[in-house]
């Protein structure tokens, strides 16, 4: 683990809370969080526990980032079509 | 085609998917296309995971994910609370399944055991690293103290399972779902092990007088 990653990990250790929500709770809430973000609301202030989980859990964070990107694309009308996506697989 | 499916309201999605006959068939086919799109969207951004597969095989994996996601969505329809667009809610099932499939593909055939012991792999290398390159001696000494504390907690305060999961995920980048699979657990249980490990590390550092600001400044002050 290089310095940069160790630094990030140390930060996460210090941000550890006594109670944190589970991955299941995160999955349940994340679509609402994404919806708030897309509509320009302060999702982090409204759902701090979810944000805390996303900061700590790489798998949930990766899914969240992908969901946000896809939902945002769609909201703006720029999402790739099924055929475009198939064509871009090598 | 996509624009056609996108015009359903949340209420219409729920109504049509719960209907019968042609109405339901059409809604399910539209939903399946959307889920396939989400799976392909994920795959496209993670093609590295599929190094050993050709295009047809990747597309087939995406079809399988869409099918599994469709079943999951239909089984959870009653859980949809309407606090997002229905499609956003549905996509998360496809993305979750696609992520697991992609990581499975990348890690298949890899034995995880070697990543879970402190005398092997990245943790061992980390312990042996030269920790003093180019920084002031007093800062370097303090950094070493922090690292030794972390090492001490990992080796002495964590349970065997907490230590193994931590070494796999934090030091060796084994994906969550592969660790889940290795231990026959679920994400919640693995997350809890890591959470408990972080709590012990945090209190271990604090007990030795390393408060948050001072410690982070020690490591982030360098380029």
mmCIF file of N, CA and C in Angstrom, chain B residues 68-204:
data_model
loop_
_atom_site.group_PDB
_atom_site.id
_atom_site.type_symbol
_atom_site.label_atom_id
_atom_site.label_comp_id
_atom_site.label_asym_id
_atom_site.label_seq_id
_atom_site.Cartn_x
_atom_site.Cartn_y
_atom_site.Cartn_z
ATOM 1 N N UNK B 68 -31.204 -12.233 -14.610
ATOM 2 C CA UNK B 68 -31.184 -12.334 -13.141
ATOM 3 C C UNK B 68 -31.752 -11.060 -12.504
ATOM 4 N N UNK B 69 -31.398 -9.916 -13.086
ATOM 5 C CA UNK B 69 -31.885 -8.647 -12.543
ATOM 6 C C UNK B 69 -33.395 -8.535 -12.716
ATOM 7 N N UNK B 70 -33.894 -9.017 -13.845
ATOM 8 C CA UNK B 70 -35.345 -8.980 -14.087
ATOM 9 C C UNK B 70 -36.082 -9.765 -13.005
ATOM 10 N N UNK B 71 -35.562 -10.938 -12.701
ATOM 11 C CA UNK B 71 -36.193 -11.768 -11.659
ATOM 12 C C UNK B 71 -36.143 -11.039 -10.311
ATOM 13 N N UNK B 72 -34.969 -10.437 -10.007
ATOM 14 C CA UNK B 72 -34.821 -9.713 -8.733
ATOM 15 C C UNK B 72 -35.801 -8.546 -8.653
ATOM 16 N N UNK B 73 -35.911 -7.784 -9.736
ATOM 17 C CA UNK B 73 -36.825 -6.632 -9.739
ATOM 18 C C UNK B 73 -38.265 -7.102 -9.544
ATOM 19 N N UNK B 74 -38.664 -8.128 -10.276
ATOM 20 C CA UNK B 74 -40.048 -8.612 -10.160
ATOM 21 C C UNK B 74 -40.334 -9.119 -8.745
ATOM 22 N N UNK B 75 -39.321 -9.723 -8.129
ATOM 23 C CA UNK B 75 -39.500 -10.230 -6.757
ATOM 24 C C UNK B 75 -39.556 -9.111 -5.716
ATOM 25 N N UNK B 76 -39.052 -7.935 -6.088
ATOM 26 C CA UNK B 76 -38.993 -6.840 -5.108
ATOM 27 C C UNK B 76 -39.933 -5.682 -5.450
ATOM 28 N N UNK B 77 -40.821 -5.889 -6.398
ATOM 29 C CA UNK B 77 -41.720 -4.797 -6.813
ATOM 30 C C UNK B 77 -42.432 -4.142 -5.626
ATOM 31 N N UNK B 78 -42.818 -4.961 -4.665
ATOM 32 C CA UNK B 78 -43.567 -4.406 -3.515
ATOM 33 C C UNK B 78 -42.686 -3.541 -2.621
ATOM 34 N N UNK B 79 -41.358 -3.613 -2.801
ATOM 35 C CA UNK B 79 -40.454 -2.789 -1.987
ATOM 36 C C UNK B 79 -40.242 -1.388 -2.572
ATOM 37 N N UNK B 80 -40.689 -1.183 -3.802
ATOM 38 C CA UNK B 80 -40.458 0.128 -4.436
ATOM 39 C C UNK B 80 -41.328 1.177 -3.755
ATOM 40 N N UNK B 81 -40.686 2.195 -3.170
ATOM 41 C CA UNK B 81 -41.432 3.194 -2.404
ATOM 42 C C UNK B 81 -41.737 4.454 -3.205
ATOM 43 N N UNK B 82 -41.266 4.506 -4.435
ATOM 44 C CA UNK B 82 -41.535 5.688 -5.247
ATOM 45 C C UNK B 82 -40.668 6.879 -4.888
ATOM 46 N N UNK B 83 -39.543 6.662 -4.210
ATOM 47 C CA UNK B 83 -38.689 7.802 -3.857
ATOM 48 C C UNK B 83 -37.576 8.038 -4.892
ATOM 49 N N UNK B 84 -37.729 7.414 -6.047
ATOM 50 C CA UNK B 84 -36.854 7.707 -7.189
ATOM 51 C C UNK B 84 -37.643 7.323 -8.434
ATOM 52 N N UNK B 85 -37.051 7.614 -9.602
ATOM 53 C CA UNK B 85 -37.674 7.076 -10.812
ATOM 54 C C UNK B 85 -37.644 5.545 -10.727
ATOM 55 N N UNK B 86 -38.658 4.921 -11.248
ATOM 56 C CA UNK B 86 -38.692 3.459 -11.212
ATOM 57 C C UNK B 86 -37.469 2.873 -11.917
ATOM 58 N N UNK B 87 -37.084 3.489 -13.025
ATOM 59 C CA UNK B 87 -35.949 2.941 -13.777
ATOM 60 C C UNK B 87 -34.650 3.026 -12.973
ATOM 61 N N UNK B 88 -34.460 4.124 -12.231
ATOM 62 C CA UNK B 88 -33.259 4.249 -11.391
ATOM 63 C C UNK B 88 -33.253 3.142 -10.340
ATOM 64 N N UNK B 89 -34.405 2.927 -9.750
ATOM 65 C CA UNK B 89 -34.532 1.864 -8.732
ATOM 66 C C UNK B 89 -34.211 0.502 -9.351
ATOM 67 N N UNK B 90 -34.740 0.263 -10.564
ATOM 68 C CA UNK B 90 -34.528 -1.045 -11.211
ATOM 69 C C UNK B 90 -33.069 -1.224 -11.637
ATOM 70 N N UNK B 91 -32.461 -0.138 -12.125
ATOM 71 C CA UNK B 91 -31.070 -0.234 -12.599
ATOM 72 C C UNK B 91 -30.138 -0.761 -11.514
ATOM 73 N N UNK B 92 -30.421 -0.407 -10.262
ATOM 74 C CA UNK B 92 -29.450 -0.783 -9.227
ATOM 75 C C UNK B 92 -29.345 -2.296 -9.094
ATOM 76 N N UNK B 93 -30.433 -2.999 -9.402
ATOM 77 C CA UNK B 93 -30.362 -4.466 -9.351
ATOM 78 C C UNK B 93 -29.425 -4.979 -10.457
ATOM 79 N N UNK B 94 -29.559 -4.398 -11.647
ATOM 80 C CA UNK B 94 -28.721 -4.832 -12.768
ATOM 81 C C UNK B 94 -27.253 -4.501 -12.525
ATOM 82 N N UNK B 95 -27.001 -3.319 -11.984
ATOM 83 C CA UNK B 95 -25.617 -2.901 -11.737
ATOM 84 C C UNK B 95 -24.984 -3.780 -10.659
ATOM 85 N N UNK B 96 -25.736 -4.084 -9.626
ATOM 86 C CA UNK B 96 -25.245 -4.958 -8.553
ATOM 87 C C UNK B 96 -24.867 -6.338 -9.111
ATOM 88 N N UNK B 97 -25.725 -6.885 -9.935
ATOM 89 C CA UNK B 97 -25.471 -8.221 -10.492
ATOM 90 C C UNK B 97 -24.319 -8.169 -11.509
ATOM 91 N N UNK B 98 -24.264 -7.090 -12.275
ATOM 92 C CA UNK B 98 -23.185 -6.937 -13.262
ATOM 93 C C UNK B 98 -21.820 -6.806 -12.580
ATOM 94 N N UNK B 99 -21.786 -6.064 -11.476
ATOM 95 C CA UNK B 99 -20.522 -5.904 -10.740
ATOM 96 C C UNK B 99 -20.027 -7.262 -10.230
ATOM 97 N N UNK B 100 -20.944 -8.029 -9.663
ATOM 98 C CA UNK B 100 -20.540 -9.347 -9.145
ATOM 99 C C UNK B 100 -20.036 -10.241 -10.277
ATOM 100 N N UNK B 101 -20.719 -10.199 -11.419
ATOM 101 C CA UNK B 101 -20.327 -11.044 -12.561
ATOM 102 C C UNK B 101 -18.959 -10.636 -13.090
ATOM 103 N N UNK B 102 -18.727 -9.336 -13.164
ATOM 104 C CA UNK B 102 -17.458 -8.841 -13.704
ATOM 105 C C UNK B 102 -16.291 -9.239 -12.796
ATOM 106 N N UNK B 103 -16.465 -9.057 -11.481
ATOM 107 C CA UNK B 103 -15.385 -9.391 -10.556
ATOM 108 C C UNK B 103 -15.149 -10.904 -10.501
ATOM 109 N N UNK B 104 -16.248 -11.662 -10.612
ATOM 110 C CA UNK B 104 -16.116 -13.128 -10.636
ATOM 111 C C UNK B 104 -15.245 -13.534 -11.817
ATOM 112 N N UNK B 105 -15.493 -12.911 -12.962
ATOM 113 C CA UNK B 105 -14.756 -13.245 -14.172
ATOM 114 C C UNK B 105 -13.263 -12.934 -13.983
ATOM 115 N N UNK B 106 -12.992 -11.781 -13.400
ATOM 116 C CA UNK B 106 -11.601 -11.373 -13.221
ATOM 117 C C UNK B 106 -10.858 -12.256 -12.217
ATOM 118 N N UNK B 107 -11.560 -12.692 -11.178
ATOM 119 C CA UNK B 107 -10.891 -13.387 -10.079
ATOM 120 C C UNK B 107 -11.069 -14.899 -10.110
ATOM 121 N N UNK B 108 -11.774 -15.398 -11.118
ATOM 122 C CA UNK B 108 -12.002 -16.847 -11.144
ATOM 123 C C UNK B 108 -10.659 -17.566 -11.261
ATOM 124 N N UNK B 109 -10.528 -18.648 -10.525
ATOM 125 C CA UNK B 109 -9.280 -19.393 -10.584
ATOM 126 C C UNK B 109 -8.188 -18.854 -9.678
ATOM 127 N N UNK B 110 -8.439 -17.721 -9.013
ATOM 128 C CA UNK B 110 -7.430 -17.179 -8.095
ATOM 129 C C UNK B 110 -7.722 -17.689 -6.684
ATOM 130 N N UNK B 111 -6.723 -18.266 -6.044
ATOM 131 C CA UNK B 111 -6.911 -18.702 -4.659
ATOM 132 C C UNK B 111 -6.699 -17.517 -3.730
ATOM 133 N N UNK B 112 -7.670 -17.258 -2.880
ATOM 134 C CA UNK B 112 -7.593 -16.058 -2.036
ATOM 135 C C UNK B 112 -6.788 -16.274 -0.753
ATOM 136 N N UNK B 113 -6.480 -17.514 -0.453
ATOM 137 C CA UNK B 113 -5.824 -17.791 0.825
ATOM 138 C C UNK B 113 -4.519 -17.017 1.020
ATOM 139 N N UNK B 114 -3.748 -16.946 -0.068
ATOM 140 C CA UNK B 114 -2.433 -16.305 0.074
ATOM 141 C C UNK B 114 -2.533 -14.817 0.424
ATOM 142 N N UNK B 115 -3.718 -14.245 0.194
ATOM 143 C CA UNK B 115 -3.886 -12.815 0.487
ATOM 144 C C UNK B 115 -4.350 -12.570 1.918
ATOM 145 N N UNK B 116 -4.527 -13.628 2.672
ATOM 146 C CA UNK B 116 -5.164 -13.424 3.968
ATOM 147 C C UNK B 116 -4.228 -13.674 5.145
ATOM 148 N N UNK B 117 -2.928 -13.800 4.875
ATOM 149 C CA UNK B 117 -1.993 -14.007 5.981
ATOM 150 C C UNK B 117 -0.976 -12.877 6.038
ATOM 151 N N UNK B 118 -0.608 -12.495 7.260
ATOM 152 C CA UNK B 118 0.212 -11.298 7.397
ATOM 153 C C UNK B 118 1.668 -11.544 7.005
ATOM 154 N N UNK B 119 2.057 -12.788 6.825
ATOM 155 C CA UNK B 119 3.436 -13.029 6.399
ATOM 156 C C UNK B 119 3.538 -13.235 4.886
ATOM 157 N N UNK B 120 2.484 -12.863 4.169
ATOM 158 C CA UNK B 120 2.513 -12.993 2.705
ATOM 159 C C UNK B 120 1.853 -11.772 2.077
ATOM 160 N N UNK B 121 2.085 -11.598 0.784
ATOM 161 C CA UNK B 121 1.338 -10.605 0.016
ATOM 162 C C UNK B 121 1.665 -9.169 0.366
ATOM 163 N N UNK B 122 0.711 -8.283 0.076
ATOM 164 C CA UNK B 122 0.958 -6.847 0.129
ATOM 165 C C UNK B 122 1.179 -6.326 1.554
ATOM 166 N N UNK B 123 0.564 -6.971 2.537
ATOM 167 C CA UNK B 123 0.754 -6.489 3.909
ATOM 168 C C UNK B 123 2.209 -6.683 4.345
ATOM 169 N N UNK B 124 2.759 -7.839 3.999
ATOM 170 C CA UNK B 124 4.148 -8.134 4.334
ATOM 171 C C UNK B 124 5.075 -7.134 3.643
ATOM 172 N N UNK B 125 4.791 -6.864 2.375
ATOM 173 C CA UNK B 125 5.610 -5.881 1.639
ATOM 174 C C UNK B 125 5.506 -4.498 2.279
ATOM 175 N N UNK B 126 4.287 -4.177 2.695
ATOM 176 C CA UNK B 126 4.052 -2.870 3.315
ATOM 177 C C UNK B 126 4.865 -2.742 4.602
ATOM 178 N N UNK B 127 4.946 -3.825 5.374
ATOM 179 C CA UNK B 127 5.703 -3.785 6.628
ATOM 180 C C UNK B 127 7.194 -3.565 6.367
ATOM 181 N N UNK B 128 7.654 -4.107 5.220
ATOM 182 C CA UNK B 128 9.092 -4.032 4.933
ATOM 183 C C UNK B 128 9.511 -2.766 4.191
ATOM 184 N N UNK B 129 8.492 -2.012 3.724
ATOM 185 C CA UNK B 129 8.794 -0.823 2.927
ATOM 186 C C UNK B 129 9.744 0.131 3.639
ATOM 187 N N UNK B 130 10.560 0.802 2.846
ATOM 188 C CA UNK B 130 11.372 1.886 3.402
ATOM 189 C C UNK B 130 10.425 3.050 3.694
ATOM 190 N N UNK B 131 10.343 3.429 4.949
ATOM 191 C CA UNK B 131 9.331 4.408 5.337
ATOM 192 C C UNK B 131 9.906 5.815 5.491
ATOM 193 N N UNK B 132 11.149 5.989 5.152
ATOM 194 C CA UNK B 132 11.755 7.268 5.510
ATOM 195 C C UNK B 132 12.326 8.038 4.315
ATOM 196 N N UNK B 133 11.841 7.715 3.106
ATOM 197 C CA UNK B 133 12.460 8.360 1.947
ATOM 198 C C UNK B 133 12.152 9.856 1.849
ATOM 199 N N UNK B 134 13.174 10.638 2.037
ATOM 200 C CA UNK B 134 13.091 12.063 1.742
ATOM 201 C C UNK B 134 12.269 12.919 2.687
ATOM 202 N N UNK B 135 12.001 12.487 3.903
ATOM 203 C CA UNK B 135 11.271 13.350 4.823
ATOM 204 C C UNK B 135 12.090 13.577 6.086
ATOM 205 N N UNK B 136 11.720 14.647 6.790
ATOM 206 C CA UNK B 136 12.484 15.016 7.997
ATOM 207 C C UNK B 136 12.478 13.855 8.994
ATOM 208 N N UNK B 137 13.619 13.652 9.687
ATOM 209 C CA UNK B 137 13.747 12.499 10.589
ATOM 210 C C UNK B 137 12.678 12.444 11.685
ATOM 211 N N UNK B 138 12.324 13.628 12.264
ATOM 212 C CA UNK B 138 11.340 13.566 13.354
ATOM 213 C C UNK B 138 9.961 13.176 12.824
ATOM 214 N N UNK B 139 9.632 13.671 11.619
ATOM 215 C CA UNK B 139 8.358 13.303 11.013
ATOM 216 C C UNK B 139 8.347 11.813 10.651
ATOM 217 N N UNK B 140 9.485 11.388 10.138
ATOM 218 C CA UNK B 140 9.616 9.994 9.762
ATOM 219 C C UNK B 140 9.441 9.073 10.971
ATOM 220 N N UNK B 141 10.006 9.485 12.112
ATOM 221 C CA UNK B 141 9.894 8.665 13.320
ATOM 222 C C UNK B 141 8.444 8.558 13.767
ATOM 223 N N UNK B 142 7.726 9.688 13.688
ATOM 224 C CA UNK B 142 6.313 9.680 14.077
ATOM 225 C C UNK B 142 5.477 8.818 13.134
ATOM 226 N N UNK B 143 5.785 8.945 11.839
ATOM 227 C CA UNK B 143 5.081 8.115 10.846
ATOM 228 C C UNK B 143 5.284 6.639 11.149
ATOM 229 N N UNK B 144 6.513 6.307 11.474
ATOM 230 C CA UNK B 144 6.800 4.910 11.796
ATOM 231 C C UNK B 144 6.017 4.437 13.013
ATOM 232 N N UNK B 145 5.852 5.349 13.972
ATOM 233 C CA UNK B 145 5.077 4.980 15.165
ATOM 234 C C UNK B 145 3.627 4.680 14.797
ATOM 235 N N UNK B 146 3.081 5.510 13.925
ATOM 236 C CA UNK B 146 1.694 5.272 13.486
ATOM 237 C C UNK B 146 1.604 3.924 12.765
ATOM 238 N N UNK B 147 2.526 3.709 11.880
ATOM 239 C CA UNK B 147 2.499 2.456 11.121
ATOM 240 C C UNK B 147 2.696 1.250 12.028
ATOM 241 N N UNK B 148 3.572 1.398 13.008
ATOM 242 C CA UNK B 148 3.787 0.277 13.937
ATOM 243 C C UNK B 148 2.553 0.021 14.797
ATOM 244 N N UNK B 149 1.862 1.121 15.124
ATOM 245 C CA UNK B 149 0.622 0.956 15.886
ATOM 246 C C UNK B 149 -0.412 0.196 15.054
ATOM 247 N N UNK B 150 -0.548 0.627 13.803
ATOM 248 C CA UNK B 150 -1.496 -0.037 12.897
ATOM 249 C C UNK B 150 -1.140 -1.522 12.777
ATOM 250 N N UNK B 151 0.124 -1.782 12.569
ATOM 251 C CA UNK B 151 0.596 -3.162 12.434
ATOM 252 C C UNK B 151 0.331 -3.970 13.710
ATOM 253 N N UNK B 152 0.571 -3.322 14.834
ATOM 254 C CA UNK B 152 0.378 -3.990 16.122
ATOM 255 C C UNK B 152 -1.100 -4.348 16.335
ATOM 256 N N UNK B 153 -1.982 -3.399 16.037
ATOM 257 C CA UNK B 153 -3.422 -3.676 16.200
ATOM 258 C C UNK B 153 -3.836 -4.808 15.256
ATOM 259 N N UNK B 154 -3.374 -4.733 14.014
ATOM 260 C CA UNK B 154 -3.748 -5.768 13.038
ATOM 261 C C UNK B 154 -3.288 -7.145 13.519
ATOM 262 N N UNK B 155 -2.075 -7.211 14.020
ATOM 263 C CA UNK B 155 -1.541 -8.524 14.388
ATOM 264 C C UNK B 155 -2.024 -9.025 15.740
ATOM 265 N N UNK B 156 -2.351 -8.104 16.649
ATOM 266 C CA UNK B 156 -2.657 -8.548 18.015
ATOM 267 C C UNK B 156 -4.082 -8.305 18.494
ATOM 268 N N UNK B 157 -4.740 -7.278 17.972
ATOM 269 C CA UNK B 157 -6.067 -6.934 18.508
ATOM 270 C C UNK B 157 -7.225 -7.463 17.662
ATOM 271 N N UNK B 158 -6.976 -7.713 16.389
ATOM 272 C CA UNK B 158 -8.085 -8.174 15.538
ATOM 273 C C UNK B 158 -8.309 -9.669 15.720
ATOM 274 N N UNK B 159 -9.541 -10.096 15.507
ATOM 275 C CA UNK B 159 -9.784 -11.537 15.469
ATOM 276 C C UNK B 159 -9.173 -12.074 14.177
ATOM 277 N N UNK B 160 -9.022 -13.374 14.132
ATOM 278 C CA UNK B 160 -8.426 -13.978 12.940
ATOM 279 C C UNK B 160 -9.213 -13.608 11.680
ATOM 280 N N UNK B 161 -10.532 -13.656 11.792
ATOM 281 C CA UNK B 161 -11.358 -13.378 10.617
ATOM 282 C C UNK B 161 -11.306 -11.901 10.215
ATOM 283 N N UNK B 162 -11.321 -11.021 11.221
ATOM 284 C CA UNK B 162 -11.203 -9.588 10.917
ATOM 285 C C UNK B 162 -9.888 -9.318 10.193
ATOM 286 N N UNK B 163 -8.820 -9.948 10.694
ATOM 287 C CA UNK B 163 -7.501 -9.723 10.093
ATOM 288 C C UNK B 163 -7.456 -10.243 8.659
ATOM 289 N N UNK B 164 -7.998 -11.425 8.456
ATOM 290 C CA UNK B 164 -7.944 -12.012 7.107
ATOM 291 C C UNK B 164 -8.728 -11.180 6.098
ATOM 292 N N UNK B 165 -9.919 -10.728 6.521
ATOM 293 C CA UNK B 165 -10.741 -9.911 5.613
ATOM 294 C C UNK B 165 -10.056 -8.576 5.326
ATOM 295 N N UNK B 166 -9.486 -7.981 6.366
ATOM 296 C CA UNK B 166 -8.788 -6.705 6.192
ATOM 297 C C UNK B 166 -7.598 -6.855 5.242
ATOM 298 N N UNK B 167 -6.802 -7.880 5.441
ATOM 299 C CA UNK B 167 -5.627 -8.075 4.584
ATOM 300 C C UNK B 167 -6.063 -8.307 3.140
ATOM 301 N N UNK B 168 -7.115 -9.083 2.960
ATOM 302 C CA UNK B 168 -7.591 -9.334 1.594
ATOM 303 C C UNK B 168 -8.061 -8.045 0.912
ATOM 304 N N UNK B 169 -8.935 -7.329 1.605
ATOM 305 C CA UNK B 169 -9.605 -6.214 0.929
ATOM 306 C C UNK B 169 -8.812 -4.927 0.932
ATOM 307 N N UNK B 170 -8.212 -4.595 2.081
ATOM 308 C CA UNK B 170 -7.538 -3.297 2.181
ATOM 309 C C UNK B 170 -6.134 -3.361 1.585
ATOM 310 N N UNK B 171 -5.434 -4.451 1.837
ATOM 311 C CA UNK B 171 -4.045 -4.507 1.378
ATOM 312 C C UNK B 171 -3.888 -5.191 0.020
ATOM 313 N N UNK B 172 -4.797 -6.105 -0.306
ATOM 314 C CA UNK B 172 -4.623 -6.859 -1.547
ATOM 315 C C UNK B 172 -5.721 -6.621 -2.586
ATOM 316 N N UNK B 173 -6.617 -5.673 -2.299
ATOM 317 C CA UNK B 173 -7.632 -5.264 -3.279
ATOM 318 C C UNK B 173 -8.524 -6.400 -3.772
ATOM 319 N N UNK B 174 -8.726 -7.404 -2.942
ATOM 320 C CA UNK B 174 -9.686 -8.438 -3.338
ATOM 321 C C UNK B 174 -11.084 -7.820 -3.248
ATOM 322 N N UNK B 175 -11.911 -7.969 -4.309
ATOM 323 C CA UNK B 175 -13.237 -7.337 -4.277
ATOM 324 C C UNK B 175 -14.143 -7.938 -3.187
ATOM 325 N N UNK B 176 -14.997 -7.086 -2.666
ATOM 326 C CA UNK B 176 -15.966 -7.490 -1.647
ATOM 327 C C UNK B 176 -16.658 -8.819 -1.980
ATOM 328 N N UNK B 177 -17.198 -8.926 -3.177
ATOM 329 C CA UNK B 177 -18.026 -10.094 -3.474
ATOM 330 C C UNK B 177 -17.214 -11.385 -3.594
ATOM 331 N N UNK B 178 -15.931 -11.259 -3.893
ATOM 332 C CA UNK B 178 -15.075 -12.449 -3.907
ATOM 333 C C UNK B 178 -14.763 -12.885 -2.477
ATOM 334 N N UNK B 179 -14.605 -11.923 -1.580
ATOM 335 C CA UNK B 179 -14.396 -12.250 -0.167
ATOM 336 C C UNK B 179 -15.666 -12.895 0.402
ATOM 337 N N UNK B 180 -16.807 -12.327 0.036
ATOM 338 C CA UNK B 180 -18.105 -12.895 0.430
ATOM 339 C C UNK B 180 -18.182 -14.358 -0.001
ATOM 340 N N UNK B 181 -17.810 -14.582 -1.229
ATOM 341 C CA UNK B 181 -17.859 -15.927 -1.789
ATOM 342 C C UNK B 181 -16.891 -16.873 -1.065
ATOM 343 N N UNK B 182 -15.690 -16.369 -0.800
ATOM 344 C CA UNK B 182 -14.646 -17.163 -0.150
ATOM 345 C C UNK B 182 -15.104 -17.650 1.227
ATOM 346 N N UNK B 183 -15.762 -16.762 1.966
ATOM 347 C CA UNK B 183 -16.175 -17.120 3.326
ATOM 348 C C UNK B 183 -17.597 -17.677 3.382
ATOM 349 N N UNK B 184 -18.266 -17.757 2.231
ATOM 350 C CA UNK B 184 -19.654 -18.207 2.233
ATOM 351 C C UNK B 184 -20.528 -17.280 3.082
ATOM 352 N N UNK B 185 -20.228 -15.976 3.031
ATOM 353 C CA UNK B 185 -20.935 -14.993 3.869
ATOM 354 C C UNK B 185 -21.842 -14.117 3.002
ATOM 355 N N UNK B 186 -22.163 -12.950 3.472
ATOM 356 C CA UNK B 186 -22.849 -11.953 2.644
ATOM 357 C C UNK B 186 -22.149 -10.612 2.871
ATOM 358 N N UNK B 187 -22.514 -9.625 2.062
ATOM 359 C CA UNK B 187 -21.832 -8.330 2.169
ATOM 360 C C UNK B 187 -21.949 -7.731 3.562
ATOM 361 N N UNK B 188 -23.129 -7.840 4.163
ATOM 362 C CA UNK B 188 -23.326 -7.231 5.484
ATOM 363 C C UNK B 188 -22.332 -7.786 6.506
ATOM 364 N N UNK B 189 -22.146 -9.094 6.465
ATOM 365 C CA UNK B 189 -21.246 -9.727 7.447
ATOM 366 C C UNK B 189 -19.803 -9.291 7.220
ATOM 367 N N UNK B 190 -19.390 -9.208 5.964
ATOM 368 C CA UNK B 190 -18.015 -8.795 5.664
ATOM 369 C C UNK B 190 -17.819 -7.323 6.012
ATOM 370 N N UNK B 191 -18.828 -6.512 5.682
ATOM 371 C CA UNK B 191 -18.737 -5.087 6.028
ATOM 372 C C UNK B 191 -18.587 -4.918 7.540
ATOM 373 N N UNK B 192 -19.353 -5.716 8.298
ATOM 374 C CA UNK B 192 -19.305 -5.635 9.764
ATOM 375 C C UNK B 192 -17.912 -6.010 10.286
ATOM 376 N N UNK B 193 -17.299 -7.025 9.698
ATOM 377 C CA UNK B 193 -15.942 -7.411 10.119
ATOM 378 C C UNK B 193 -14.962 -6.256 9.893
ATOM 379 N N UNK B 194 -15.081 -5.618 8.747
ATOM 380 C CA UNK B 194 -14.198 -4.482 8.448
ATOM 381 C C UNK B 194 -14.498 -3.301 9.359
ATOM 382 N N UNK B 195 -15.768 -3.089 9.610
ATOM 383 C CA UNK B 195 -16.187 -1.994 10.492
ATOM 384 C C UNK B 195 -15.601 -2.205 11.893
ATOM 385 N N UNK B 196 -15.718 -3.414 12.396
ATOM 386 C CA UNK B 196 -15.166 -3.704 13.725
ATOM 387 C C UNK B 196 -13.641 -3.550 13.732
ATOM 388 N N UNK B 197 -13.006 -3.948 12.634
ATOM 389 C CA UNK B 197 -11.549 -3.785 12.533
ATOM 390 C C UNK B 197 -11.179 -2.301 12.552
ATOM 391 N N UNK B 198 -11.934 -1.483 11.821
ATOM 392 C CA UNK B 198 -11.667 -0.038 11.821
ATOM 393 C C UNK B 198 -11.854 0.562 13.209
ATOM 394 N N UNK B 199 -12.887 0.103 13.907
ATOM 395 C CA UNK B 199 -13.116 0.621 15.271
ATOM 396 C C UNK B 199 -11.934 0.305 16.171
ATOM 397 N N UNK B 200 -11.421 -0.908 16.060
ATOM 398 C CA UNK B 200 -10.261 -1.277 16.889
ATOM 399 C C UNK B 200 -9.021 -0.466 16.502
ATOM 400 N N UNK B 201 -8.846 -0.250 15.201
ATOM 401 C CA UNK B 201 -7.694 0.542 14.755
ATOM 402 C C UNK B 201 -7.808 1.980 15.249
ATOM 403 N N UNK B 202 -9.019 2.510 15.148
ATOM 404 C CA UNK B 202 -9.237 3.892 15.590
ATOM 405 C C UNK B 202 -8.946 4.033 17.087
ATOM 406 N N UNK B 203 -9.496 3.125 17.889
ATOM 407 C CA UNK B 203 -9.257 3.268 19.326
ATOM 408 C C UNK B 203 -7.812 2.940 19.690
ATOM 409 N N UNK B 204 -7.190 2.028 18.926
ATOM 410 C CA UNK B 204 -5.783 1.726 19.162
ATOM 411 C C UNK B 204 -4.906 2.945 18.924
#
